Coordinates of N, CA and C in Angstrom, one line a residue:
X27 N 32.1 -30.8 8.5 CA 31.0 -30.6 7.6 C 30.1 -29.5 8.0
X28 N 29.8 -28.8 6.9 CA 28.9 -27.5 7.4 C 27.2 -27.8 7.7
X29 N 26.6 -27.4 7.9 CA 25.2 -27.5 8.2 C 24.4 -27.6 6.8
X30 N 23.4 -28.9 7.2 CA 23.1 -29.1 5.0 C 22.0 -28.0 5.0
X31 N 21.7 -27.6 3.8 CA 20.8 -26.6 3.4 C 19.4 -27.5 3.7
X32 N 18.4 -26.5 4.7 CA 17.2 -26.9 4.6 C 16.3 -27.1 3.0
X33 N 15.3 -28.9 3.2 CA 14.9 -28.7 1.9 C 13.7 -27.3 1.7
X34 N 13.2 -27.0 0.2 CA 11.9 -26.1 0.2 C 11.2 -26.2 1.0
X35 N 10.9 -27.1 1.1 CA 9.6 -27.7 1.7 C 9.8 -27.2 3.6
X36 N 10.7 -27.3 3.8 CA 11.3 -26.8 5.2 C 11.7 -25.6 5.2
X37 N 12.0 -24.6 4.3 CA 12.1 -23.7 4.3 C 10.9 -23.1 4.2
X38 N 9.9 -23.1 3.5 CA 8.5 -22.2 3.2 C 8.3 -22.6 4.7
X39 N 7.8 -23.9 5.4 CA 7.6 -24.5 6.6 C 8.0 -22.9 7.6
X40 N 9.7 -23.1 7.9 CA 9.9 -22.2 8.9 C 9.3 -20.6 8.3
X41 N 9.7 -20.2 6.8 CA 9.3 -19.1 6.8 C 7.4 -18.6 7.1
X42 N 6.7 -19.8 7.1 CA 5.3 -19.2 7.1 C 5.1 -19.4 8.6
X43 N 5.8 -20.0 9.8 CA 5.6 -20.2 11.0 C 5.8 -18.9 11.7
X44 N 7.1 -18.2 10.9 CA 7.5 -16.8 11.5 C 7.0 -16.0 11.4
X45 N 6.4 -15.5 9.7 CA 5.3 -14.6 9.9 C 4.2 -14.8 9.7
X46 N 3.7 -15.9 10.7 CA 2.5 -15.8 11.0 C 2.4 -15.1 12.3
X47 N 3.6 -15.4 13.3 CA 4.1 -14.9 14.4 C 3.7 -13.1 14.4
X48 N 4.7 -12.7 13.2 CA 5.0 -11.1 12.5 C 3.4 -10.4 12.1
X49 N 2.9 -11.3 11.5 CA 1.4 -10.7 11.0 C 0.2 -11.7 10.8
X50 N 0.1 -11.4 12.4 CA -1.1 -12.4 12.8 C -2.7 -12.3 12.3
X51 N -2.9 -11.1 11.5 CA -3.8 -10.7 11.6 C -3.7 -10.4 9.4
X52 N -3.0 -11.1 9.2 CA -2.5 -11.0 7.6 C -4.1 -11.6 7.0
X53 N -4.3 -10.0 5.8 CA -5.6 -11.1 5.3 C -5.8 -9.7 4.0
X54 N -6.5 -10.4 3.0 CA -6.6 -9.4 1.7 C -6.8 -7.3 2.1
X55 N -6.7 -7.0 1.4 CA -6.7 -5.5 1.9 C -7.8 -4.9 0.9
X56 N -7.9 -5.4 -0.2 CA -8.9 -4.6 -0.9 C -10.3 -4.5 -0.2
X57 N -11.1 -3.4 -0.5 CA -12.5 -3.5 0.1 C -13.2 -3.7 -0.6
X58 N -14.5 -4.9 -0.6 CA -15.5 -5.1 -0.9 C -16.6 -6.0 -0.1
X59 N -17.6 -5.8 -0.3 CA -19.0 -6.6 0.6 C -19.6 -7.6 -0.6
X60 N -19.0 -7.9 -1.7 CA -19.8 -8.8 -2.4 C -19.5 -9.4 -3.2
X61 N -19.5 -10.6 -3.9 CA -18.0 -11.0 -5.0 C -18.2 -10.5 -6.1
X62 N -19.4 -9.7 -6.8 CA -19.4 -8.6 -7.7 C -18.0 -7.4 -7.3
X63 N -18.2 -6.6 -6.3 CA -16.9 -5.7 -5.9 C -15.7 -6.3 -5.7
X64 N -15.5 -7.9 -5.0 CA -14.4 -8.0 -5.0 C -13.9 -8.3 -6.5
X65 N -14.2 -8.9 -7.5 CA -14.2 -9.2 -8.7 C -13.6 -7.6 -9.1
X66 N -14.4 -7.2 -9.5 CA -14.4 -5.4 -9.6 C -12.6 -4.3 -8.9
X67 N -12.4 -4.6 -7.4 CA -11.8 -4.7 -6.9 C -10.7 -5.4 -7.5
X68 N -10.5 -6.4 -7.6 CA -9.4 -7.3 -7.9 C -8.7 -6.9 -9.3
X69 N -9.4 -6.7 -10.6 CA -9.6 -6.6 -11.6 C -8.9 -5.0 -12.0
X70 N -9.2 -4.3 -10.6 CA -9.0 -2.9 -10.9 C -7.1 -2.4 -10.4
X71 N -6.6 -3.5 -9.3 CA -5.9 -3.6 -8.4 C -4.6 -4.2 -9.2
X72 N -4.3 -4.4 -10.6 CA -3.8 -5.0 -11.7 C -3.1 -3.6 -12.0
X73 N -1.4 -3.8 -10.8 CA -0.6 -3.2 -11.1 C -1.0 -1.6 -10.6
X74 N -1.3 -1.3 -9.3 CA -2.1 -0.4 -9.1 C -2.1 -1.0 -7.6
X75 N -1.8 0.4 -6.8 CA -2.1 -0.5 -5.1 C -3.5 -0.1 -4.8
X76 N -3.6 -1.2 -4.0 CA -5.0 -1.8 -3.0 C -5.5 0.0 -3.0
X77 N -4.6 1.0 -1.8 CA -5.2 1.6 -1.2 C -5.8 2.8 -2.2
X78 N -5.2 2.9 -3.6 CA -5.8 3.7 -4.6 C -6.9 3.0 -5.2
X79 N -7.1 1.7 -5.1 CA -8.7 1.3 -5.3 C -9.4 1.4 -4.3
X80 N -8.8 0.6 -3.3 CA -10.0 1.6 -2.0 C -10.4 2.7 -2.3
X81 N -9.7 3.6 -2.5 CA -10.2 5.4 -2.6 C -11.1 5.0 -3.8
X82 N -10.7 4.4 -4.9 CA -11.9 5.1 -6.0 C -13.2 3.7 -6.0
X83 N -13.0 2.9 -5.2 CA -14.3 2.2 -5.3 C -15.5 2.3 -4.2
X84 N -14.4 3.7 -3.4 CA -15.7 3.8 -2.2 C -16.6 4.7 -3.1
X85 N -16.8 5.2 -4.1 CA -17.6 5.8 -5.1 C -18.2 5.2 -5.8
X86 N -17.5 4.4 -6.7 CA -18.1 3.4 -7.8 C -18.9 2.5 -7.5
X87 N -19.0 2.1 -6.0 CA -19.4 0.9 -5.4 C -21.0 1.2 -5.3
X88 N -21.3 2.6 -5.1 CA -22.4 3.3 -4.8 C -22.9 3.6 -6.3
X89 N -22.4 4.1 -7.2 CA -22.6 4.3 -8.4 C -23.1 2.8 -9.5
X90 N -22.3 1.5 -9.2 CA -22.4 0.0 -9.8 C -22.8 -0.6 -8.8
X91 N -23.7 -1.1 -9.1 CA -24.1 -2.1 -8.0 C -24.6 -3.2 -8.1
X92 N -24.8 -3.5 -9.8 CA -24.7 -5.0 -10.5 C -24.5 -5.2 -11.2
X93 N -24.1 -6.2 -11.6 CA -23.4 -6.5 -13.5 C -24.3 -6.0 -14.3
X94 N -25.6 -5.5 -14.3 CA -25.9 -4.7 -15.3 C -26.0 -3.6 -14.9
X95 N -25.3 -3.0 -14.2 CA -24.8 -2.0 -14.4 C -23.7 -1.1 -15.1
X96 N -22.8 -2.5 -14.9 CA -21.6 -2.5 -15.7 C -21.2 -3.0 -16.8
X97 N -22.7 -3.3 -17.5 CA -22.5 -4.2 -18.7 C -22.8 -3.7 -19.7
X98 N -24.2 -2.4 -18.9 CA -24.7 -1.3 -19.7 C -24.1 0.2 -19.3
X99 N -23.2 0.1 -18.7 CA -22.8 1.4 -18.7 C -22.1 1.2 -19.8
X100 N -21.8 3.2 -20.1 CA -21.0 4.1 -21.1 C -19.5 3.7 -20.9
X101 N -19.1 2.8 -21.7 CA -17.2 3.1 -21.1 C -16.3 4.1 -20.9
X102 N -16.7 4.8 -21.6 CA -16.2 6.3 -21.3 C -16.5 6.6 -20.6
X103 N -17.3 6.7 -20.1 CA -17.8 7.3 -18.3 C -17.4 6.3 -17.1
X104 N -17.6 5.0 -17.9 CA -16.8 4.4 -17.0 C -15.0 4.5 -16.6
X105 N -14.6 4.8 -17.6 CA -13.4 4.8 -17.5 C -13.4 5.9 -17.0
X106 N -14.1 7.1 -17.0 CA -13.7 8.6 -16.4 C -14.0 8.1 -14.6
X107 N -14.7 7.3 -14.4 CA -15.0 7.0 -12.9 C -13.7 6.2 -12.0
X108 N -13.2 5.6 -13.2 CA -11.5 5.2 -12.5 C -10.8 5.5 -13.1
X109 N -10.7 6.5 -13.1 CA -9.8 7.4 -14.1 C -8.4 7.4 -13.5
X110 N -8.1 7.2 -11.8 CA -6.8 7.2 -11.0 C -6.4 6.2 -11.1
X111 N -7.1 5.0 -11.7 CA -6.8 3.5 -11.8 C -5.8 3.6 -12.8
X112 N -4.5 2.8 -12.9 CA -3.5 2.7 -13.8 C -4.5 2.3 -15.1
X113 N -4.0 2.3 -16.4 CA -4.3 1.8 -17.5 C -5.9 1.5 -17.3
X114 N -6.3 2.7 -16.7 CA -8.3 3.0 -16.6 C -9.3 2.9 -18.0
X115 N -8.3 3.1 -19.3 CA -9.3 2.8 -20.5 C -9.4 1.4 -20.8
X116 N -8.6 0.5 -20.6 CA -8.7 -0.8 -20.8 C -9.4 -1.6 -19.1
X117 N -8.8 -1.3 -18.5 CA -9.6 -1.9 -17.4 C -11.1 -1.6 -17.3
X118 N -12.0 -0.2 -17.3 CA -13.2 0.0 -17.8 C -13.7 -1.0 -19.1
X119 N -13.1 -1.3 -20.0 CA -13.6 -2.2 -21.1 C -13.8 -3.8 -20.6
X120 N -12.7 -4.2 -19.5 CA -12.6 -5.3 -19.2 C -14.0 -5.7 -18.1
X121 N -14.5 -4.1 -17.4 CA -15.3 -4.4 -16.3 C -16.3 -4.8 -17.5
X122 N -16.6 -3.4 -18.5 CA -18.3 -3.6 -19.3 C -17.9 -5.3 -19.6
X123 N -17.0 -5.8 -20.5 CA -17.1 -7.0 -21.2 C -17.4 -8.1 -20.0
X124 N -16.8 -8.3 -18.9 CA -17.2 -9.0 -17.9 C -18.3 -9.2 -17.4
X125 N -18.6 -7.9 -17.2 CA -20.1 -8.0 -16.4 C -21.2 -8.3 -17.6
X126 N -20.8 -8.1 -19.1 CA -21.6 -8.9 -19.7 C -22.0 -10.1 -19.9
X127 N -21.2 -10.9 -19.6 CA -20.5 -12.3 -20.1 C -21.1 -12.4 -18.7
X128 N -20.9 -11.8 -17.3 CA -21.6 -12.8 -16.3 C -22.5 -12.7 -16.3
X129 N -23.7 -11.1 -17.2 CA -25.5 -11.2 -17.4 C -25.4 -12.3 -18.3
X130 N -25.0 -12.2 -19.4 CA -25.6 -13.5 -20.7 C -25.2 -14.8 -20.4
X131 N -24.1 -15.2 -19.9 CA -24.0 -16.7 -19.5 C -24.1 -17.1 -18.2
X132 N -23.8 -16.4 -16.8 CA -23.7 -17.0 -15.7 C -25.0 -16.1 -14.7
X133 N -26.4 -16.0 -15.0 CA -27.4 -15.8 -15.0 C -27.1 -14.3 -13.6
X134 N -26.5 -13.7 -13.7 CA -25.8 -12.6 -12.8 C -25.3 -12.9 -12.2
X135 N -24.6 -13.8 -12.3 CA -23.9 -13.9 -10.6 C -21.9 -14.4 -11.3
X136 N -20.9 -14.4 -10.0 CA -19.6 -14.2 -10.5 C -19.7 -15.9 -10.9
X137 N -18.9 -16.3 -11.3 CA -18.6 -18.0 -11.3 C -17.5 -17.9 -10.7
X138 N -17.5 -19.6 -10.1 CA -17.4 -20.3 -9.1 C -16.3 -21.4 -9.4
X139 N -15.7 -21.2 -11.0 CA -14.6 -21.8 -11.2 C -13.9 -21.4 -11.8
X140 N -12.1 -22.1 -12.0 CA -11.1 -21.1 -12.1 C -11.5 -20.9 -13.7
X141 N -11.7 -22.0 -14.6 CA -12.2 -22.0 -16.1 C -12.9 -20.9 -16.3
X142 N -14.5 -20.9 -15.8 CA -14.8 -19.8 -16.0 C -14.6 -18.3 -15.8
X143 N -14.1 -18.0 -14.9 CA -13.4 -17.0 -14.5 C -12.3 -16.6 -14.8
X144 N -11.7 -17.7 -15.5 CA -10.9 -16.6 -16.0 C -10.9 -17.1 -18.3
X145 N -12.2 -17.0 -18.3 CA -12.6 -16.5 -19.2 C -13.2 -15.1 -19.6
X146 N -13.2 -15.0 -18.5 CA -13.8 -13.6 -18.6 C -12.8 -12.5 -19.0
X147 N -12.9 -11.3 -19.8 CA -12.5 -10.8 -19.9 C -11.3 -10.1 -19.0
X148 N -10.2 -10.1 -18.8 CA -9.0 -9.4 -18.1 C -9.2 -9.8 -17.1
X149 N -9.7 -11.2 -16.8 CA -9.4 -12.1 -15.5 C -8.6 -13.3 -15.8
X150 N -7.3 -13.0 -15.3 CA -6.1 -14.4 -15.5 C -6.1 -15.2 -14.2
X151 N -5.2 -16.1 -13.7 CA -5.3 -17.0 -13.4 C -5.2 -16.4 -11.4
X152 N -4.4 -15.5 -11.8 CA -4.1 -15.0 -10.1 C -5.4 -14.4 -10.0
X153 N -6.0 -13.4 -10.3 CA -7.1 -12.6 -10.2 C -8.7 -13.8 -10.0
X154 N -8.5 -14.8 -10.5 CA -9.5 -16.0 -10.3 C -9.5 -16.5 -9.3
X155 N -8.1 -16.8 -8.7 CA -7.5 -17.2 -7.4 C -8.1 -16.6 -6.3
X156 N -8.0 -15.1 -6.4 CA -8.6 -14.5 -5.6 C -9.8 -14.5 -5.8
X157 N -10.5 -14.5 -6.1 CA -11.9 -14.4 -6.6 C -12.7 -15.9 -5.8
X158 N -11.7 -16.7 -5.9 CA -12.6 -18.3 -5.5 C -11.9 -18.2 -4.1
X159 N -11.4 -18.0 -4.0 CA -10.4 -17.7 -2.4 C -11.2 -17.1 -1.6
X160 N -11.6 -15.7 -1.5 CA -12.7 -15.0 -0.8 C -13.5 -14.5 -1.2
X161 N -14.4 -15.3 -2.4 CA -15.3 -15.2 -3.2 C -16.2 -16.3 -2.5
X162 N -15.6 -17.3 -2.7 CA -16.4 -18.5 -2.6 C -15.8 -20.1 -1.8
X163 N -14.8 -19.6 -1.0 CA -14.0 -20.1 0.0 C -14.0 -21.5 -0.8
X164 N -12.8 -21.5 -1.7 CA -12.9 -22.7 -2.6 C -10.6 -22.4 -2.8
X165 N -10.3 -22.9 -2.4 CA -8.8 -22.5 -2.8 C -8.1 -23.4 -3.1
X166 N -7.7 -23.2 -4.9 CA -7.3 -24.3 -5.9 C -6.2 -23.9 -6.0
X167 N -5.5 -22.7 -5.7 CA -4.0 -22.3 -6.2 C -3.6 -21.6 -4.9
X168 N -2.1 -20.9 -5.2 CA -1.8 -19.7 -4.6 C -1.6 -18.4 -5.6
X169 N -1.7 -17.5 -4.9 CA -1.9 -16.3 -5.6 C -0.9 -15.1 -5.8
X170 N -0.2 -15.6 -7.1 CA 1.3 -14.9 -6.8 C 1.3 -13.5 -7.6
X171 N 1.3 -12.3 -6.5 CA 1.6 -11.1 -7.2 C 3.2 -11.2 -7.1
X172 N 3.5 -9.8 -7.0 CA 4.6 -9.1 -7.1 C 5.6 -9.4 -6.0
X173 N 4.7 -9.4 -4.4 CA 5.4 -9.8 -3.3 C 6.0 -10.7 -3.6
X174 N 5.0 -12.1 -3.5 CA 4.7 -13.2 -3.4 C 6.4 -13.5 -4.6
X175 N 6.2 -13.2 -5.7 CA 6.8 -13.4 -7.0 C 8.1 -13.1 -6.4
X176 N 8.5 -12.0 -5.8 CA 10.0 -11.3 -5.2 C 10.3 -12.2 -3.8
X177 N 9.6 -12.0 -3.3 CA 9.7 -13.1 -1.5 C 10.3 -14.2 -1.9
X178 N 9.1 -15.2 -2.6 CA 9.6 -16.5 -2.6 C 11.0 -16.8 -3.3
X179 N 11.4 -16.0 -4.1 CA 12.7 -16.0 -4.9 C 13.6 -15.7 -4.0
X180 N 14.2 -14.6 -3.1 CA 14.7 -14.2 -2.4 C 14.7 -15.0 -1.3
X181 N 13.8 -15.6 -1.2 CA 14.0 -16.7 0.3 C 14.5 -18.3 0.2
X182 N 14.4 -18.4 -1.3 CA 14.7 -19.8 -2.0 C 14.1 -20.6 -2.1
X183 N 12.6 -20.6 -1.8 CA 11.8 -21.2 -1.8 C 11.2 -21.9 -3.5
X184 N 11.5 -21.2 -4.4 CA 11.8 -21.2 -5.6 C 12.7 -20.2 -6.6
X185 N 13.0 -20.6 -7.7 CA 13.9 -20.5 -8.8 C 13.4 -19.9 -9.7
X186 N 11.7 -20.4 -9.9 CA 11.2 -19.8 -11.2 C 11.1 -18.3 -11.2
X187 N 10.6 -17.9 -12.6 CA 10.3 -16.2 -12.8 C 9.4 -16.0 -13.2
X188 N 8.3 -16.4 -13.3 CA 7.3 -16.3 -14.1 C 5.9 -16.4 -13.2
X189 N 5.3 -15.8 -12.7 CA 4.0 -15.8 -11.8 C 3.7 -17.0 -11.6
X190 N 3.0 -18.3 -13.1 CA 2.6 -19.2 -13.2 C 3.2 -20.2 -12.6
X191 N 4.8 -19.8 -14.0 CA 5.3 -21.0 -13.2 C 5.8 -21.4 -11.6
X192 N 5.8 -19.7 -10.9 CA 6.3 -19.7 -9.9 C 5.0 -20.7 -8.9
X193 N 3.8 -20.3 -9.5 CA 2.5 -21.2 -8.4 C 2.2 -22.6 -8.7
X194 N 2.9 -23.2 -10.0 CA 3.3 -24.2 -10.1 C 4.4 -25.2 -9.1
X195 N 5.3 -24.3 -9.1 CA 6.5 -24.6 -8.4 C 6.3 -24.6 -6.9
X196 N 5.3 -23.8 -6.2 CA 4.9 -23.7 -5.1 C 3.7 -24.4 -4.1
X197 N 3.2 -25.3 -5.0 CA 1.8 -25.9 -4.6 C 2.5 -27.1 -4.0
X198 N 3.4 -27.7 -4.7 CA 3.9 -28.9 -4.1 C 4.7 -28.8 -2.6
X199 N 5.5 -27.4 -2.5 CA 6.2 -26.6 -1.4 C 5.4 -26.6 -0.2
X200 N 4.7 -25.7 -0.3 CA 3.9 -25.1 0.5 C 2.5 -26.0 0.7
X201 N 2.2 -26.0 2.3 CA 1.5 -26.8 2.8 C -0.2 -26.5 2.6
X202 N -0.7 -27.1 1.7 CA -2.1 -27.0 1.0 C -2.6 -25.7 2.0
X203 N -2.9 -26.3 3.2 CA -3.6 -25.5 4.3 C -3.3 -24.0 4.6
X204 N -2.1 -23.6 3.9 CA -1.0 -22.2 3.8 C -1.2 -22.0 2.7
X205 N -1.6 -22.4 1.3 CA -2.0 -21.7 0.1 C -2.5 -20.6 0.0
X206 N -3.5 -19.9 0.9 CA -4.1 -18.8 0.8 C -3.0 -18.1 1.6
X207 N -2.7 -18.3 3.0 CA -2.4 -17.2 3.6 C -1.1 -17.2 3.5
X208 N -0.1 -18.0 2.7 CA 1.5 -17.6 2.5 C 0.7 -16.4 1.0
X209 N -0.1 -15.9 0.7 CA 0.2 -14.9 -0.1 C 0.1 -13.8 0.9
X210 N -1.1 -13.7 1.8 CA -1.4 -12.8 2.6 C 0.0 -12.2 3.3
X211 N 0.7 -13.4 3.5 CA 1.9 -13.3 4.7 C 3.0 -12.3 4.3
X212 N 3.2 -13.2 2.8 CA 4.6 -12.3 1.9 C 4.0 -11.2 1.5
X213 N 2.4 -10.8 1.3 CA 2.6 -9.9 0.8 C 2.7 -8.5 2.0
X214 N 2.0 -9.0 3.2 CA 2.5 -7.9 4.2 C 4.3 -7.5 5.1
X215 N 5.0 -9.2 4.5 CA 6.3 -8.7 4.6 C 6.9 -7.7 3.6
X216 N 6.4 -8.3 2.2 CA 6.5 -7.5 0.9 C 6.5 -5.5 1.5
X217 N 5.5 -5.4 1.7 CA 4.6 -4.4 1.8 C 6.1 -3.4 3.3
X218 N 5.9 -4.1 4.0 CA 6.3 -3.5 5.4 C 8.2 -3.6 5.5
X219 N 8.9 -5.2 5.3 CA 10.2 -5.2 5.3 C 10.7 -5.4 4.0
X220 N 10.7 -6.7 3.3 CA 11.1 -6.9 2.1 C 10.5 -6.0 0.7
X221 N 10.7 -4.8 0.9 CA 10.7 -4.2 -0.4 C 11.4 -4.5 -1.6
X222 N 11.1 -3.9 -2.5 CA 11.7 -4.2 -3.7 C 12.9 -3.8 -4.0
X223 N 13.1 -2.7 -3.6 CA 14.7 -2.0 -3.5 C 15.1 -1.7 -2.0
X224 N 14.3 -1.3 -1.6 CA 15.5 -1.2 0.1 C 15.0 -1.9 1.3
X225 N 15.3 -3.3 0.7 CA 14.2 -4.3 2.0 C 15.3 -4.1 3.1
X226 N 14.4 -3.6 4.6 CA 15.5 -3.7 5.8 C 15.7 -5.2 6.6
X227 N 16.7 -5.6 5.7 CA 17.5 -7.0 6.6 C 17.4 -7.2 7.6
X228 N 18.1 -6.2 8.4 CA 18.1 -5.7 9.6 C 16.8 -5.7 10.6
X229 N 15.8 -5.8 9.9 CA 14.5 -6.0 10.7 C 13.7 -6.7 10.4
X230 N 14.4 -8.3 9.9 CA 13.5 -8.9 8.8 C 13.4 -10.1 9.7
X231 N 12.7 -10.8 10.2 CA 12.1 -11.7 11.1 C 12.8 -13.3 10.5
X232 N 12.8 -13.3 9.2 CA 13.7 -14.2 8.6 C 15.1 -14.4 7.9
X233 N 15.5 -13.1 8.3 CA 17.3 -12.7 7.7 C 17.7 -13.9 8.6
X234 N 17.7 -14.3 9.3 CA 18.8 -15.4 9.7 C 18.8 -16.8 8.9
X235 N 17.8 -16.6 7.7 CA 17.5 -18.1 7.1 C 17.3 -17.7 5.7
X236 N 17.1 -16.6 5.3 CA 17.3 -15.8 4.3 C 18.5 -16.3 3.1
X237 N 18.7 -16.7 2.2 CA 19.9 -16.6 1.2 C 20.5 -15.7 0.7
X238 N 19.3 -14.6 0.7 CA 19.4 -12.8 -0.3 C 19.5 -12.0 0.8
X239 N 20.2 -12.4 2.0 CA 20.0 -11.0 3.4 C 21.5 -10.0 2.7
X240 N 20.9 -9.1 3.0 CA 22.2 -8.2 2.3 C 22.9 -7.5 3.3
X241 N 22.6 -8.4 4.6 CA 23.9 -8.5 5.6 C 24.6 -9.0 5.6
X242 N 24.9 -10.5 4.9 CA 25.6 -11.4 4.8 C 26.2 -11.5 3.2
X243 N 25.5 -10.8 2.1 CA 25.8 -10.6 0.9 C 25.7 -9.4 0.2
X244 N 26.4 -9.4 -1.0 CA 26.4 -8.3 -2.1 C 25.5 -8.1 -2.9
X245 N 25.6 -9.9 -3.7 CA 23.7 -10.3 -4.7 C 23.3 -11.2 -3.7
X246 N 22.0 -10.9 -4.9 CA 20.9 -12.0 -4.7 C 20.9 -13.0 -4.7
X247 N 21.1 -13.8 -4.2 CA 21.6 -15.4 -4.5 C 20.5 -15.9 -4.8
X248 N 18.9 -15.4 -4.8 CA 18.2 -16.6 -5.3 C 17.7 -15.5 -6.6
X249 N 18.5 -14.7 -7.1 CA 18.6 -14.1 -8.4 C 20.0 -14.5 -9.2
X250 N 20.9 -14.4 -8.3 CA 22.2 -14.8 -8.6 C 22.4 -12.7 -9.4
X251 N 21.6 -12.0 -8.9 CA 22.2 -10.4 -9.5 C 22.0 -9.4 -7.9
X252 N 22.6 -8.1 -8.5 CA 22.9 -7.5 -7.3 C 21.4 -6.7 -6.7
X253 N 21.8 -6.6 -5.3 CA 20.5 -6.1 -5.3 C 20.3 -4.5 -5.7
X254 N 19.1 -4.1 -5.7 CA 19.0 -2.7 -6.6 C 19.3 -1.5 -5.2
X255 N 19.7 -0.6 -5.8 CA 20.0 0.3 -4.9 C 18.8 0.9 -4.6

C-alpha cells in the first residue's frame, strides 16, 4: 500500500511551517504610515506591483494627505499624479469617490469593517482584508491575490478558481492564527520561486510535497493542464 495523501488541513500545516522557515521576515510590501495611505496604497496596487506604487506614492503621499484632499481634488490631475498606475483613470475616480464617502459618512476616518469598506468605491473584499489586517489589526478573512490564488492551487491545498471562493475554501484549511501570514508567505514564495510561468522546482523548499513539481510531472495536477512555458 502506498503512502495515503496528506489531508488539506495537513498540507497547508507543513506548507506554512516551511516557509515560515524560507521567509521569516514575510510581511506586506506596500509603503504607508497611515490607514488613509495604506487604503490609497492598496486600492492603487490592483493588478499593478507593490514596487511601482511605492515609486508613485512616495509623491502623492506628500501631495494627499487627507480624504479631503482626495475627495476635492481634480480627477484629472489626479489621475495625471498616477498616471504609471495601471488603469490610472478609473483608479483616480475610485480614490475621489472613496475619500468622499469616508468625509460624508465615516466622519474622516477609514472604517473598521469588512461591510463598510468595501462599500466604498473600488474596494472589494481582498482589498478590505487588507485594510482591517494592518489597518486595524482585526483579521476576518485571508487575502487572496494572484500568488496566494496560483500557490494554493498548485500545492493542493484547494481546487477552487475564483479568489472568493478560493478564501472560502481556505478559512476552514488554514489555521485561524496563519490567516494573515499564509498570504504574506505565498506571496513571497510567489514573488521569489513559484512564479507563474517558470517556477524553479528545483529550489522550491516544498517540491518534495508539492503535486504540481515539474520535476516529477508534465501538468499541473492541481490544474489538471500543462504548465506554461
Amino acid at each position: 500500500m502506498g503512502t495515503p495523501l496528506p489531508s488539506r488541513e495537513e498540507q497547508a500545516e507543513e506548507v506554512i511551517e516551511r516557509l515560515w522557515e524560507e521567509y521569516p521576515d514575510a510581511t506586506i510590501s506596500l509603503n504607508f504610515s497611515n490607514r488613509l495611505e495604506l487604503l490609497v496604497a492598496v486600492m492603487l496596487s490592483a493588478q499593478c506591483t507593490d514596487e511601482r506604487v511605492n515609486e508613485v506614492t512616495a509623491e502623492l503621499f506628500e501631495k494627499y494627505q487627507t480624504p479631503e484632499d482626495y475627495a476635492e481634488a481634480d480627477v484629472d490631475e489626479l489621475a495625471e499624479d498616477i498616471y504609471s498606475i495601471t488603469y490610472h483613470n478609473s483608479k483616480a475616480d475610485y480614490l475621489k469617490s472613496s475619500a468622499q464617502t469616508i468625509v460624508e459618512d465615516h466622519g474622516g476616518e477609514v472604517p473598521d469593517t469588512m461591510d463598510e469598506l468595501t462599500e466604498l468605491k473600488g474596494v472589494g473584499r481582498k482589498t478590505a482584508n487588507v485594510i482591517l489586517q494592518h489597518g486595524h489589526d482585526l483579521v476576518e478573512g485571508i487575502v487572496v491575490d494572484t500568488h496566494v490564488q496560483r500557490l494554493s492551487r498548485r500545492l493542493g491545498i484547494t481546487e477552487e478558481e475564483r479568489p472568493d471562493a478560493i478564501e472560502q475554501d481556505l478559512l476552514p484549511t488554514v489555521p485561524e492564527e496563519e490567516w494573515q501570514w499564509y498570504t504574506h508567505l505565498l506571496i513571497s514564495h510567489g514573488r521569489e520561486i513559484c512564479t507563474a510561468r517558470n517556477p524553479e522546482c528545483d529550489a522550491c523548499v516544498v517540491e518534495d510535497i508539492c503535486p504540481s513539481s515539474k520535476l516529477d510531472h508534465d501538468v499541473d495536477l492541481a490544474s489538471g493542464e500543462p504548465w506554461e512555458a
